[in-house]
mmCIF file of C-alpha atoms in Angstrom:
data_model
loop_
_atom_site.group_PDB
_atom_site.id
_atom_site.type_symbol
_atom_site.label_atom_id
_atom_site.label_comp_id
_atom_site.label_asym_id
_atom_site.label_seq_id
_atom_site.Cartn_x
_atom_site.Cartn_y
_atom_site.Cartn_z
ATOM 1 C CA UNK P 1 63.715 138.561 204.009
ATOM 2 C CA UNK P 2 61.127 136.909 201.078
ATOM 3 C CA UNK P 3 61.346 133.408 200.330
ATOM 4 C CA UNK P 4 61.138 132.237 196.638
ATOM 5 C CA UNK P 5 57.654 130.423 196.155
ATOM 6 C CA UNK P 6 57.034 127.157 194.808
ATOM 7 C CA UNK P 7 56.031 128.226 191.113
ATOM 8 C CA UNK P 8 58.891 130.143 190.668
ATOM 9 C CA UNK P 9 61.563 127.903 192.007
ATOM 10 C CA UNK P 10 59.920 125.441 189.619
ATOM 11 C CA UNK P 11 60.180 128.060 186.597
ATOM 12 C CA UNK P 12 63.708 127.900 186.979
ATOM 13 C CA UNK P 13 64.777 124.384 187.124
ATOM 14 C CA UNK P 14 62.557 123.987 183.999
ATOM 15 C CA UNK P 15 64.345 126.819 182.095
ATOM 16 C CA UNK P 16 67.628 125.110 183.214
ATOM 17 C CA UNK P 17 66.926 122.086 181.856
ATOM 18 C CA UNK P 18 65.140 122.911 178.491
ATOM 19 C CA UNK P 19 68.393 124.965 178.025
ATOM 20 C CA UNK P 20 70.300 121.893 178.907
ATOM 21 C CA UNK P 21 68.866 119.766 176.339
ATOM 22 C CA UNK P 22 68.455 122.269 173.509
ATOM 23 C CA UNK P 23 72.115 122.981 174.033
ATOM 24 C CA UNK P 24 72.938 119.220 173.962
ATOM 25 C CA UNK P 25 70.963 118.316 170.772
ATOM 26 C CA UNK P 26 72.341 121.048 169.142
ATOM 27 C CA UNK P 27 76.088 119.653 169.696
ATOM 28 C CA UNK P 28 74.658 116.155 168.626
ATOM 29 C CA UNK P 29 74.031 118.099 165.473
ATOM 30 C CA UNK P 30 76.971 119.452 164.208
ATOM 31 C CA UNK P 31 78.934 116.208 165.419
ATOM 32 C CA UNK P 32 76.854 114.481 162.644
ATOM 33 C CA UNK P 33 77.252 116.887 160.214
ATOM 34 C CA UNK P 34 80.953 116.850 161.034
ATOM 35 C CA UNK P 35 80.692 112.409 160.508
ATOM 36 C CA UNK P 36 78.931 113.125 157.334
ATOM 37 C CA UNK P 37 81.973 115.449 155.740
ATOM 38 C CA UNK P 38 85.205 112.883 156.297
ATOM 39 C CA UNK P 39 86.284 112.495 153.121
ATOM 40 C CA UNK P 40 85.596 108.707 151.872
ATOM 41 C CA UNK P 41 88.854 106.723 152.877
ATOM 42 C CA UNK P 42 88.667 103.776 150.078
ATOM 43 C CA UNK P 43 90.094 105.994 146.934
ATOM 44 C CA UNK P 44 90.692 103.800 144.315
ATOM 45 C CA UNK P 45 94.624 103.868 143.022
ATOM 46 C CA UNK P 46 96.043 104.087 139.974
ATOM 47 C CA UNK P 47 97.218 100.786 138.241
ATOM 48 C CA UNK P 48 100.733 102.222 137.246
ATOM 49 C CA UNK P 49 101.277 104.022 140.395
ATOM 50 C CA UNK P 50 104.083 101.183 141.616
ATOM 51 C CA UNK P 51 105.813 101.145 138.439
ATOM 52 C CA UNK P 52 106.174 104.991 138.262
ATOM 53 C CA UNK P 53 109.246 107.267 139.203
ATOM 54 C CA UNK P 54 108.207 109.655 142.433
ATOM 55 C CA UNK P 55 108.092 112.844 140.620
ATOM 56 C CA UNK P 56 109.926 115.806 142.795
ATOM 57 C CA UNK P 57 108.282 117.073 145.376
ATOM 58 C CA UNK P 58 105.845 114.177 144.745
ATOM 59 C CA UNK P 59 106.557 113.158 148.405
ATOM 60 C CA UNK P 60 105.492 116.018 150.183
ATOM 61 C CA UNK P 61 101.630 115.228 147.899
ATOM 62 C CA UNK P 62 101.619 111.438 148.978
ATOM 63 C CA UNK P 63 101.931 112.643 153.125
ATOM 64 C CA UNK P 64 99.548 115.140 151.745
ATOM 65 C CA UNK P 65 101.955 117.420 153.443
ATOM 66 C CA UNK P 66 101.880 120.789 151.228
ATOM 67 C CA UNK P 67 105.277 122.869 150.214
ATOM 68 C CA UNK P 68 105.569 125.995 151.989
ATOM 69 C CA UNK P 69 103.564 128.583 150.876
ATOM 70 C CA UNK P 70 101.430 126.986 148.317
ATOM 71 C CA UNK P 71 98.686 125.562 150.454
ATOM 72 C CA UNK P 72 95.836 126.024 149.036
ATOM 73 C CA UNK P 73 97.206 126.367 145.193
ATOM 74 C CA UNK P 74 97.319 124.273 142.531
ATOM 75 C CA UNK P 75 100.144 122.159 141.691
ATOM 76 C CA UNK P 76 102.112 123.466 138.796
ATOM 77 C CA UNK P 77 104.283 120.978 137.994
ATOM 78 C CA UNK P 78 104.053 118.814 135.180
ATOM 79 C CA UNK P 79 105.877 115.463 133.112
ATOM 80 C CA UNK P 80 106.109 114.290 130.077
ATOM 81 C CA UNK P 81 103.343 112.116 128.538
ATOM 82 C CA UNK P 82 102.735 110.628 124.694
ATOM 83 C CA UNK P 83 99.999 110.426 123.571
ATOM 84 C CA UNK P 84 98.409 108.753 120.801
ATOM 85 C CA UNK P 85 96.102 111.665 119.116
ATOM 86 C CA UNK P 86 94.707 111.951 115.164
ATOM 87 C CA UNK P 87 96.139 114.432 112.742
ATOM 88 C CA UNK P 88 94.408 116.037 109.971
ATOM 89 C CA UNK P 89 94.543 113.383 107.458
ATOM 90 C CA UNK P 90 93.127 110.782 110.102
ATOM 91 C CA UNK P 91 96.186 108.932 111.163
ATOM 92 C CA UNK P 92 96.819 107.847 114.913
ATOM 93 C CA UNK P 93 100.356 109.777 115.705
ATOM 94 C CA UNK P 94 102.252 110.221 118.849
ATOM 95 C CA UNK P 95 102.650 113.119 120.477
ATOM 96 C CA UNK P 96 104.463 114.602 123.452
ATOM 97 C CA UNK P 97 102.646 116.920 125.545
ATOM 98 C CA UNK P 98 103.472 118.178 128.963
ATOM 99 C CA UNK P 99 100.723 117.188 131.367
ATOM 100 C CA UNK P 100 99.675 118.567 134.963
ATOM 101 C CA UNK P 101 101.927 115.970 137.447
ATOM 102 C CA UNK P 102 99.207 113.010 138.756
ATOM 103 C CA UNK P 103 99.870 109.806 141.008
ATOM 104 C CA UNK P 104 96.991 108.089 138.587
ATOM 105 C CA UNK P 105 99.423 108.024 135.196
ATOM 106 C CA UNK P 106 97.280 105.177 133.322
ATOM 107 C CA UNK P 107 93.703 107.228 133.805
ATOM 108 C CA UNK P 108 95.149 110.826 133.019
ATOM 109 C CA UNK P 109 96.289 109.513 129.486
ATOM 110 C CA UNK P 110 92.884 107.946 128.782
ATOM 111 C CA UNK P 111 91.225 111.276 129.818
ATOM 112 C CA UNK P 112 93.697 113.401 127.569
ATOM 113 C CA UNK P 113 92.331 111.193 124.284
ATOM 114 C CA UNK P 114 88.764 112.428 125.505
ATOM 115 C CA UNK P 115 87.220 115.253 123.039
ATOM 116 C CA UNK P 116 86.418 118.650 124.254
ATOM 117 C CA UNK P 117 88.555 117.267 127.313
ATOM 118 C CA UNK P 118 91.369 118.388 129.551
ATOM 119 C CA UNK P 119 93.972 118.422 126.142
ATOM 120 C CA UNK P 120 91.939 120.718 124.241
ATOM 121 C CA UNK P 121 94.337 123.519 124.935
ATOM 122 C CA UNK P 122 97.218 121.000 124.161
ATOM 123 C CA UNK P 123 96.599 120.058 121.131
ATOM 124 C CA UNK P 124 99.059 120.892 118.238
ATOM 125 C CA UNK P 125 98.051 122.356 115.417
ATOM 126 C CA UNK P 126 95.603 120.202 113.025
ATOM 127 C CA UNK P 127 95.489 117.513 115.720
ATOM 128 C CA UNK P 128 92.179 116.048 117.674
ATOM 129 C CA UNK P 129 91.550 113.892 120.437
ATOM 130 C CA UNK P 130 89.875 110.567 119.441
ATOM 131 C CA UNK P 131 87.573 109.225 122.233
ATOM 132 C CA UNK P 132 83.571 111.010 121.871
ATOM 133 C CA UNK P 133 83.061 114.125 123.840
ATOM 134 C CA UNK P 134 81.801 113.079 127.619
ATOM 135 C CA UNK P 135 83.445 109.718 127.791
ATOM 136 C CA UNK P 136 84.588 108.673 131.705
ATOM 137 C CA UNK P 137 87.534 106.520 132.967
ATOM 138 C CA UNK P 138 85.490 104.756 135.414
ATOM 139 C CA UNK P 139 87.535 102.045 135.801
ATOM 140 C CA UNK P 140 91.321 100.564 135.686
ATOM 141 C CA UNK P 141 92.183 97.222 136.549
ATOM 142 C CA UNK P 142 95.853 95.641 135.665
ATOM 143 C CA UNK P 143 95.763 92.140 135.422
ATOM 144 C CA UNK P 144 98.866 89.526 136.302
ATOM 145 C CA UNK P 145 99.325 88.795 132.341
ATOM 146 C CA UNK P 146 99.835 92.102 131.456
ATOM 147 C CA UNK P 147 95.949 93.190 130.610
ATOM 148 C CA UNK P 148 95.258 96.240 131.350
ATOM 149 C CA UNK P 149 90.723 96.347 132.105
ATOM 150 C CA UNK P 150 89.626 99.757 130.910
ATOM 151 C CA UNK P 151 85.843 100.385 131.983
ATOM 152 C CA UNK P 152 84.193 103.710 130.214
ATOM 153 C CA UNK P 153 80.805 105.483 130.807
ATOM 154 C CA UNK P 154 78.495 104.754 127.796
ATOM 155 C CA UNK P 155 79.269 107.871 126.660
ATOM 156 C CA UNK P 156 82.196 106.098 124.496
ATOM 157 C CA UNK P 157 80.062 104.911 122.187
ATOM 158 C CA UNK P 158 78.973 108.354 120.322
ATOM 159 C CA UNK P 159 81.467 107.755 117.548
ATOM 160 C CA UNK P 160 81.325 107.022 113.576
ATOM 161 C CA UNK P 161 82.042 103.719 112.763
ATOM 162 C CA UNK P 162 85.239 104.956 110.329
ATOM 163 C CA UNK P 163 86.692 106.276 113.721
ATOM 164 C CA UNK P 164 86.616 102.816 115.440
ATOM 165 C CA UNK P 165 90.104 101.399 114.894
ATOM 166 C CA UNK P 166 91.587 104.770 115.374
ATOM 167 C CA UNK P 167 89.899 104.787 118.688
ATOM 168 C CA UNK P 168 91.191 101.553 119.406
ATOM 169 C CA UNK P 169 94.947 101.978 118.480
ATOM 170 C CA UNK P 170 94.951 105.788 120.108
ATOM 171 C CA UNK P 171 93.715 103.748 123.571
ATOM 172 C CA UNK P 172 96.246 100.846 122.915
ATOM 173 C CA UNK P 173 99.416 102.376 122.162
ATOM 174 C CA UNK P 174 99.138 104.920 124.402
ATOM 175 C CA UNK P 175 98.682 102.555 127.240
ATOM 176 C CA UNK P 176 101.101 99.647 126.252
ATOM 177 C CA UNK P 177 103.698 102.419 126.366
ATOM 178 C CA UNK P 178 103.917 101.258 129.403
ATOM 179 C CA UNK P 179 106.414 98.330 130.070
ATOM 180 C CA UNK P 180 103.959 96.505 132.525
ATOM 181 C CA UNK P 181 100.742 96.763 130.035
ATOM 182 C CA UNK P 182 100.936 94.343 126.971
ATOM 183 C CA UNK P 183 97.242 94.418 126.245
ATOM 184 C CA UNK P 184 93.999 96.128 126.589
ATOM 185 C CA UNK P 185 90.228 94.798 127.326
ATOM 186 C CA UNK P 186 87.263 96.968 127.201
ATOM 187 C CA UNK P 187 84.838 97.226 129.919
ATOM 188 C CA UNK P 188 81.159 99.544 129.267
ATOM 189 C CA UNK P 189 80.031 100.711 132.836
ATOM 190 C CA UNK P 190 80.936 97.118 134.081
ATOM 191 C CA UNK P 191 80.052 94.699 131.588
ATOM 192 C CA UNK P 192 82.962 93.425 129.764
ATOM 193 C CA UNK P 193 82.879 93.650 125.765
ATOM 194 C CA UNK P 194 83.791 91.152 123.350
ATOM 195 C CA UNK P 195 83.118 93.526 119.975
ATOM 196 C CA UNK P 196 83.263 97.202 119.661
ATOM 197 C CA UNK P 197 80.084 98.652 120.222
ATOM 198 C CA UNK P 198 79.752 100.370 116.677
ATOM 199 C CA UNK P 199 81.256 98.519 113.765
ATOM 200 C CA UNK P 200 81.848 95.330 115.551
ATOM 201 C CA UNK P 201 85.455 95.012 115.555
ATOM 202 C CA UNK P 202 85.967 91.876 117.588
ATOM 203 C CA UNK P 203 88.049 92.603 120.977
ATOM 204 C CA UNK P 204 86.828 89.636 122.848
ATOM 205 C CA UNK P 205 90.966 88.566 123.651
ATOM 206 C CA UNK P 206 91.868 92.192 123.649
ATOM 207 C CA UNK P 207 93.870 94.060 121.691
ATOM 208 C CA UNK P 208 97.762 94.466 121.345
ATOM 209 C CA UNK P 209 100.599 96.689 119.662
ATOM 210 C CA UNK P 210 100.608 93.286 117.679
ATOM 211 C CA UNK P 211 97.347 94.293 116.114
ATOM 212 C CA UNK P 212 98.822 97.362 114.232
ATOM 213 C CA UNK P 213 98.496 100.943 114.109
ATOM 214 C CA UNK P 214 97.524 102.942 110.740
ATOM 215 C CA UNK P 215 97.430 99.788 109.316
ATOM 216 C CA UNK P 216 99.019 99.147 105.596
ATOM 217 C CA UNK P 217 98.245 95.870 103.246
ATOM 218 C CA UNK P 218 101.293 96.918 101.152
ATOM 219 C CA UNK P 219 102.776 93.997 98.739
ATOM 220 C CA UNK P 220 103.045 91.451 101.321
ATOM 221 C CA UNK P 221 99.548 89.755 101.249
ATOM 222 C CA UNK P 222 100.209 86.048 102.077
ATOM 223 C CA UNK P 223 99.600 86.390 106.034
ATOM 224 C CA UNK P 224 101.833 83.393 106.307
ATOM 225 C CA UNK P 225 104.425 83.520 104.541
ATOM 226 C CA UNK P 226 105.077 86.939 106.228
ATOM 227 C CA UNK P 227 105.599 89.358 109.392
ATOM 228 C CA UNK P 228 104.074 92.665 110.481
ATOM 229 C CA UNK P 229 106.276 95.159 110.859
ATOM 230 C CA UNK P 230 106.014 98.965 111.879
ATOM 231 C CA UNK P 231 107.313 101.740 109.954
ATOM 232 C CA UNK P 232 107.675 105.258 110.592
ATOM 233 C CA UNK P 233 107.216 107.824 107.537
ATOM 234 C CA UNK P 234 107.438 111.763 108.308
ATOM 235 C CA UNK P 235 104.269 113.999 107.540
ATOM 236 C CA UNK P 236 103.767 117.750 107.570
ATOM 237 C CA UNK P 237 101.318 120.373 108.732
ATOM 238 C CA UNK P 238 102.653 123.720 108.697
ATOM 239 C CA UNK P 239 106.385 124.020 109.565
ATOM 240 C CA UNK P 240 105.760 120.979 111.694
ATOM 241 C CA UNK P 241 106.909 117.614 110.375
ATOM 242 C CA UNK P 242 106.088 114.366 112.581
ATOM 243 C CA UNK P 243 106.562 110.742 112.333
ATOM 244 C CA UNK P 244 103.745 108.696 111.453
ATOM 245 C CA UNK P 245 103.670 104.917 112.339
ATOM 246 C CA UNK P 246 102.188 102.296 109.791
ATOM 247 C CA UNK P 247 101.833 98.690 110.237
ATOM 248 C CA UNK P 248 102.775 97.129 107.341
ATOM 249 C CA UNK P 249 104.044 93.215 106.561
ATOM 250 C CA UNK P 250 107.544 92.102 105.124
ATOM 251 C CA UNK P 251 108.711 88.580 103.738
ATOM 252 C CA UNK P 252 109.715 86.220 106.373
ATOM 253 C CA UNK P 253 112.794 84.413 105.888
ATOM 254 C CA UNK P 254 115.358 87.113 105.569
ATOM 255 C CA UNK P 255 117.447 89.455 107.476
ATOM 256 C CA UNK P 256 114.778 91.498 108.909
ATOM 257 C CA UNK P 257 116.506 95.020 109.781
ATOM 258 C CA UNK P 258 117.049 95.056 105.991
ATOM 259 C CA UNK P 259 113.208 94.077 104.986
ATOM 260 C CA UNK P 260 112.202 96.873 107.252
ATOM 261 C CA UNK P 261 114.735 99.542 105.879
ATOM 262 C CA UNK P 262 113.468 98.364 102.397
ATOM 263 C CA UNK P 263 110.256 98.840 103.667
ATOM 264 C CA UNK P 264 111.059 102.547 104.171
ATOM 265 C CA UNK P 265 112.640 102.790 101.143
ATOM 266 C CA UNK P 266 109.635 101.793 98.941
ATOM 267 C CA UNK P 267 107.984 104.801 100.501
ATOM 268 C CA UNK P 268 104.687 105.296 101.669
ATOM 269 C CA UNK P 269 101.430 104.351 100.410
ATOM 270 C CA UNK P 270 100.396 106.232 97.293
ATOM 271 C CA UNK P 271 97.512 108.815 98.328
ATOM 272 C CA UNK P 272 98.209 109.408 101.856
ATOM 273 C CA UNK P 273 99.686 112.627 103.333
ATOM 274 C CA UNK P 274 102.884 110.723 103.980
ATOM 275 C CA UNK P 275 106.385 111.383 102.712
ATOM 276 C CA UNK P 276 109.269 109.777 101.293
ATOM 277 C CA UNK P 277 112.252 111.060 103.174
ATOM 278 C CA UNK P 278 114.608 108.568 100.592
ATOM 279 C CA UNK P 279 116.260 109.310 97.744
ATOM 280 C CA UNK P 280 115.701 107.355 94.699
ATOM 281 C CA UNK P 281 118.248 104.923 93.794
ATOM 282 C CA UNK P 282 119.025 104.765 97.430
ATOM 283 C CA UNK P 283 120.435 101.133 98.423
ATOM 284 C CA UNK P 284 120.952 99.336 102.617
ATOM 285 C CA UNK P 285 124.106 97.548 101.759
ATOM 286 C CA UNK P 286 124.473 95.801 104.963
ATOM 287 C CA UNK P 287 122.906 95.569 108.581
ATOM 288 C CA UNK P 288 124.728 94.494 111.667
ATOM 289 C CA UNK P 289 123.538 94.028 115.079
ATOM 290 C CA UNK P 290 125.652 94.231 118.117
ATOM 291 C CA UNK P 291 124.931 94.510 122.153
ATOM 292 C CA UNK P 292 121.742 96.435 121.163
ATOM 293 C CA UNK P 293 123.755 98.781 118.301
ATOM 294 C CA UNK P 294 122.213 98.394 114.835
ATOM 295 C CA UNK P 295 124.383 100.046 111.917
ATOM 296 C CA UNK P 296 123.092 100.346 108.551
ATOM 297 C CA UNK P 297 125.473 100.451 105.607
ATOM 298 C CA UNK P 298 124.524 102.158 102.471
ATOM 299 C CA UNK P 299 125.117 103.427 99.534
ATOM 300 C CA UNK P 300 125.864 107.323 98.837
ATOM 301 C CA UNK P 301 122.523 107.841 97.148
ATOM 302 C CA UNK P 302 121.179 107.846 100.781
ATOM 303 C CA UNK P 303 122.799 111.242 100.847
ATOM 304 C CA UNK P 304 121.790 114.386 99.651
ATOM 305 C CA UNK P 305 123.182 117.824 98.515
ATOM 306 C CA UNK P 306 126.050 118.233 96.561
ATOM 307 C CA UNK P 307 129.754 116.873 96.964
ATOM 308 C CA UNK P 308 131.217 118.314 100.419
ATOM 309 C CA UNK P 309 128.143 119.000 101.394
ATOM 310 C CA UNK P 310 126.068 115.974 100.868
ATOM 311 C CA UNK P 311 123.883 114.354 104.427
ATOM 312 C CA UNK P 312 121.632 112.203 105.312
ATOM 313 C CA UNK P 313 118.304 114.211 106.192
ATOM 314 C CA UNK P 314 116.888 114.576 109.459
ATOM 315 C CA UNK P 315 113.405 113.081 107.701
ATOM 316 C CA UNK P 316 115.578 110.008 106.888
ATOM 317 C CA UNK P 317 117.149 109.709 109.909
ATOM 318 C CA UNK P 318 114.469 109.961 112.102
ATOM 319 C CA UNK P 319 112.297 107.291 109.845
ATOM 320 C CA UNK P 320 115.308 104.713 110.453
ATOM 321 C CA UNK P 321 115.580 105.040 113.946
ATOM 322 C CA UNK P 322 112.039 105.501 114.867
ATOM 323 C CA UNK P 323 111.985 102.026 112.959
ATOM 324 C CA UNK P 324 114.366 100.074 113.842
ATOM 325 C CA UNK P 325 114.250 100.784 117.456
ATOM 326 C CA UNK P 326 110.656 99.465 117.448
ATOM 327 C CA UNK P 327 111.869 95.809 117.272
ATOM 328 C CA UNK P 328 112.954 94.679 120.581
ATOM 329 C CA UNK P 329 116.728 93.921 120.266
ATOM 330 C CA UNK P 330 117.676 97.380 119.020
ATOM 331 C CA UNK P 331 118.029 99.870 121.285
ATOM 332 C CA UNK P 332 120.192 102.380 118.741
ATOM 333 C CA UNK P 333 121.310 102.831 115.461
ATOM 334 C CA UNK P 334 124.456 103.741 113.800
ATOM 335 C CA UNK P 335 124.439 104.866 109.752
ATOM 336 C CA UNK P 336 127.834 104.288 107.233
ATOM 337 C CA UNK P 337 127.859 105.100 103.842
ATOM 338 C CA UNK P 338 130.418 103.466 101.426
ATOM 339 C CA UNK P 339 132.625 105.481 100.682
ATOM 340 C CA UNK P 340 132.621 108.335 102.996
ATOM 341 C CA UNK P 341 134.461 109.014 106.401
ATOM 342 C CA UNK P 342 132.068 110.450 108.624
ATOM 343 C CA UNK P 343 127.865 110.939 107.978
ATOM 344 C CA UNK P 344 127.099 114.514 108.124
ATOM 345 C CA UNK P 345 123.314 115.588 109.839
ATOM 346 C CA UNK P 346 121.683 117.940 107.961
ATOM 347 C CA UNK P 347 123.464 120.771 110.551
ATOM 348 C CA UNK P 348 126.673 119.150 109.827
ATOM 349 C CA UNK P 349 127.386 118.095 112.602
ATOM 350 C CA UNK P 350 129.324 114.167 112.377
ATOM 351 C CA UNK P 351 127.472 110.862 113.234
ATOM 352 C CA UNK P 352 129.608 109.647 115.458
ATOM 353 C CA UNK P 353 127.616 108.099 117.851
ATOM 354 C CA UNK P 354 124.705 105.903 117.700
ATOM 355 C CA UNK P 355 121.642 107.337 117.926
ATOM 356 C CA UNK P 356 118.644 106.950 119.891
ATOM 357 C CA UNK P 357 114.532 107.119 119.665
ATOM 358 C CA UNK P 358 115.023 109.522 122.512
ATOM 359 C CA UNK P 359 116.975 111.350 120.524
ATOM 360 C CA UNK P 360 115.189 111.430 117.877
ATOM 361 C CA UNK P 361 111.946 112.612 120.345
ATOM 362 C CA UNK P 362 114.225 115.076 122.124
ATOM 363 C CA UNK P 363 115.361 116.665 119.188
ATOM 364 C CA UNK P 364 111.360 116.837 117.299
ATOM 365 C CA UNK P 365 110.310 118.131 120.252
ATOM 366 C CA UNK P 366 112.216 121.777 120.429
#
């Protein structure tokens, strides 16, 4: 029988152990690659995230625990959102669109106002987002009093100075739409600004549904001696017919449903692409207010077609609701006209009950 010699034995422990170690820095590797791939644990959340309804099967998403059969896919589900976009003739309007479900509700509507954004394909016909091409949400903080912190990239500021209130009252309304968010501030990648970057609109205490939206002088010019007020007049593109907010002011000192009906019943501005849904000669007789139902008394000239088949128009209707239902104590409205028994729609259908701005957004909406 041989016996192994000394150089050999010694060739063999050495292969063991090189083998040993390349083995064992190898593992070392792909542990740290495996360290380097967790997915970052401090995600920021979403300001509005506590104030909004789970969504269903929004459960499943926050255990991130996936429905059967869709792992791996996309979610398909979507909600409601309105958004504040600019139509052809360059007024801020709202508009419902249905938007991919999301747990960060206050960021998604800023990045659906973004040009060449995620709403391109949402956008209705002769309407365009309002904040430049590129812009970021980098940034959401809610504050105690209501103030909602918006931080953007610096790509916000690639806009004509003509488009600067727009941009401001698109961001605003669609964010105070929100019962939580009163106000907004604007933040440039961190540093907090106290005028708008282009024309120098001053912002330094933020800016509020108080501060108007499509904004209208109109006959009221003594600040003091008067109220803003917002009015809703119907525009058209197409078949389509919207309402179209304007801030406008009305004389203090007098029973304000019917100062903002009159309001409507001037009509619009002269040279704008807005309508006048009222009939000349129309008259508010009397306004009453009770548990949150306003009803409007008029006179039959609010009506129109002939004898039996005379009604108050769905343009009209809409304008007084959408109205009146933007001051805080009225939550519906109900319409009488001297005279006559019950107020036909333009269907024919009776207006028995009061109606509501859902309504009124239900029915726009089909």
């Amino acid at each position: 029988m041989k016996t192994l010699g000394v150089k050999p034995i010694l060739l063999a422990v050495l292969l063991l152990l090189s083998t040993g170690l390349l083995s064992g820095c190898l593992f070392e590797g792909e542990q740290s690659l495996e360290k380097m791939d967790e997915p970052d644990q401090a995600a920021t959340s979403d300001p509005l995230d506590e104030t909004e309804e789970p969504e269903p099967g929004a459960e499943g998403e926050q255990s991130g625990e996936a429905p059967e059969g869709t792992e791996g896919e996309a979610s398909t589900e979507t909600v409601t959102r309105e958004l504040y976009l600019m139509d052809e003739s360059g007024m801020v309007v709202p508009q419902t669109l249905e938007l991919p479900a999301s747990e960060e509700v206050a960021k998604q509507s800023l990045e659906y106002l973004v040009k060449d954004g995620p709403v391109t394909e949402l956008l209705p016909n002769g309407f365009q987002a309002v904040l430049p091409a590129g812009t970021e949400i980098l940034g959401l903080n809610l504050q105690e009093d209501g103030t909602m912190v918006v931080d953007v990239s610096e790509d916000f500021k690639n806009y004509d100075a003509k488009d600067e209130e727009k941009i401001l009252q698109a961001m605003t309304y669609t964010l105070t739409q929100y019962d939580n968010v009163k106000r907004i501030k604007l933040w440039i990648n961190g540093h907090e600004q106290n005028v708008m970057p282009v024309d120098g609109t001053p912002i330094a205490n933020g800016v509020s549904r108080s501060d108007g939206i499509n904004n209208h002088v109109g006959d009221e010019t003594d600040v003091m001696n008067s109220q803003a007020v917002t009015v809703y007049f119907p525009s058209q593109n197409g078949e389509e017919v919207y309402q179209v907010p304007v801030t406008t002011r009305v004389a203090k000192g007098e029973d304000l449903y019917s100062a903002v009906v009159q309001a409507l019943l001037n009509g619009p501005a002269l040279g704008t692409s807005l309508l006048q849904p009222f009939n000349e000669g129309a008259e508010v007789v009397s306004t009453k207010l009770d548990s949150g139902v306003l009803t409007l008394s008029f006179n039959e000239a609010i009506l129109t077609g002939q004898d039996e088949q005379k009604a108050l128009s769905d343009e009209a209707l809409s304008s007084l609701v959408m109205s009146l239902t933007d001051l805080a104590d009225v939550e519906s409205v109900s319409v009488e006209v001297e005279g006559v028994e019950h107020v036909m729609n333009e269907s024919g259908d009776p207006l028995v009950e009061p109606v509501t701005r859902s309504d009124i957004v239900e029915a726009e909406s089909l």
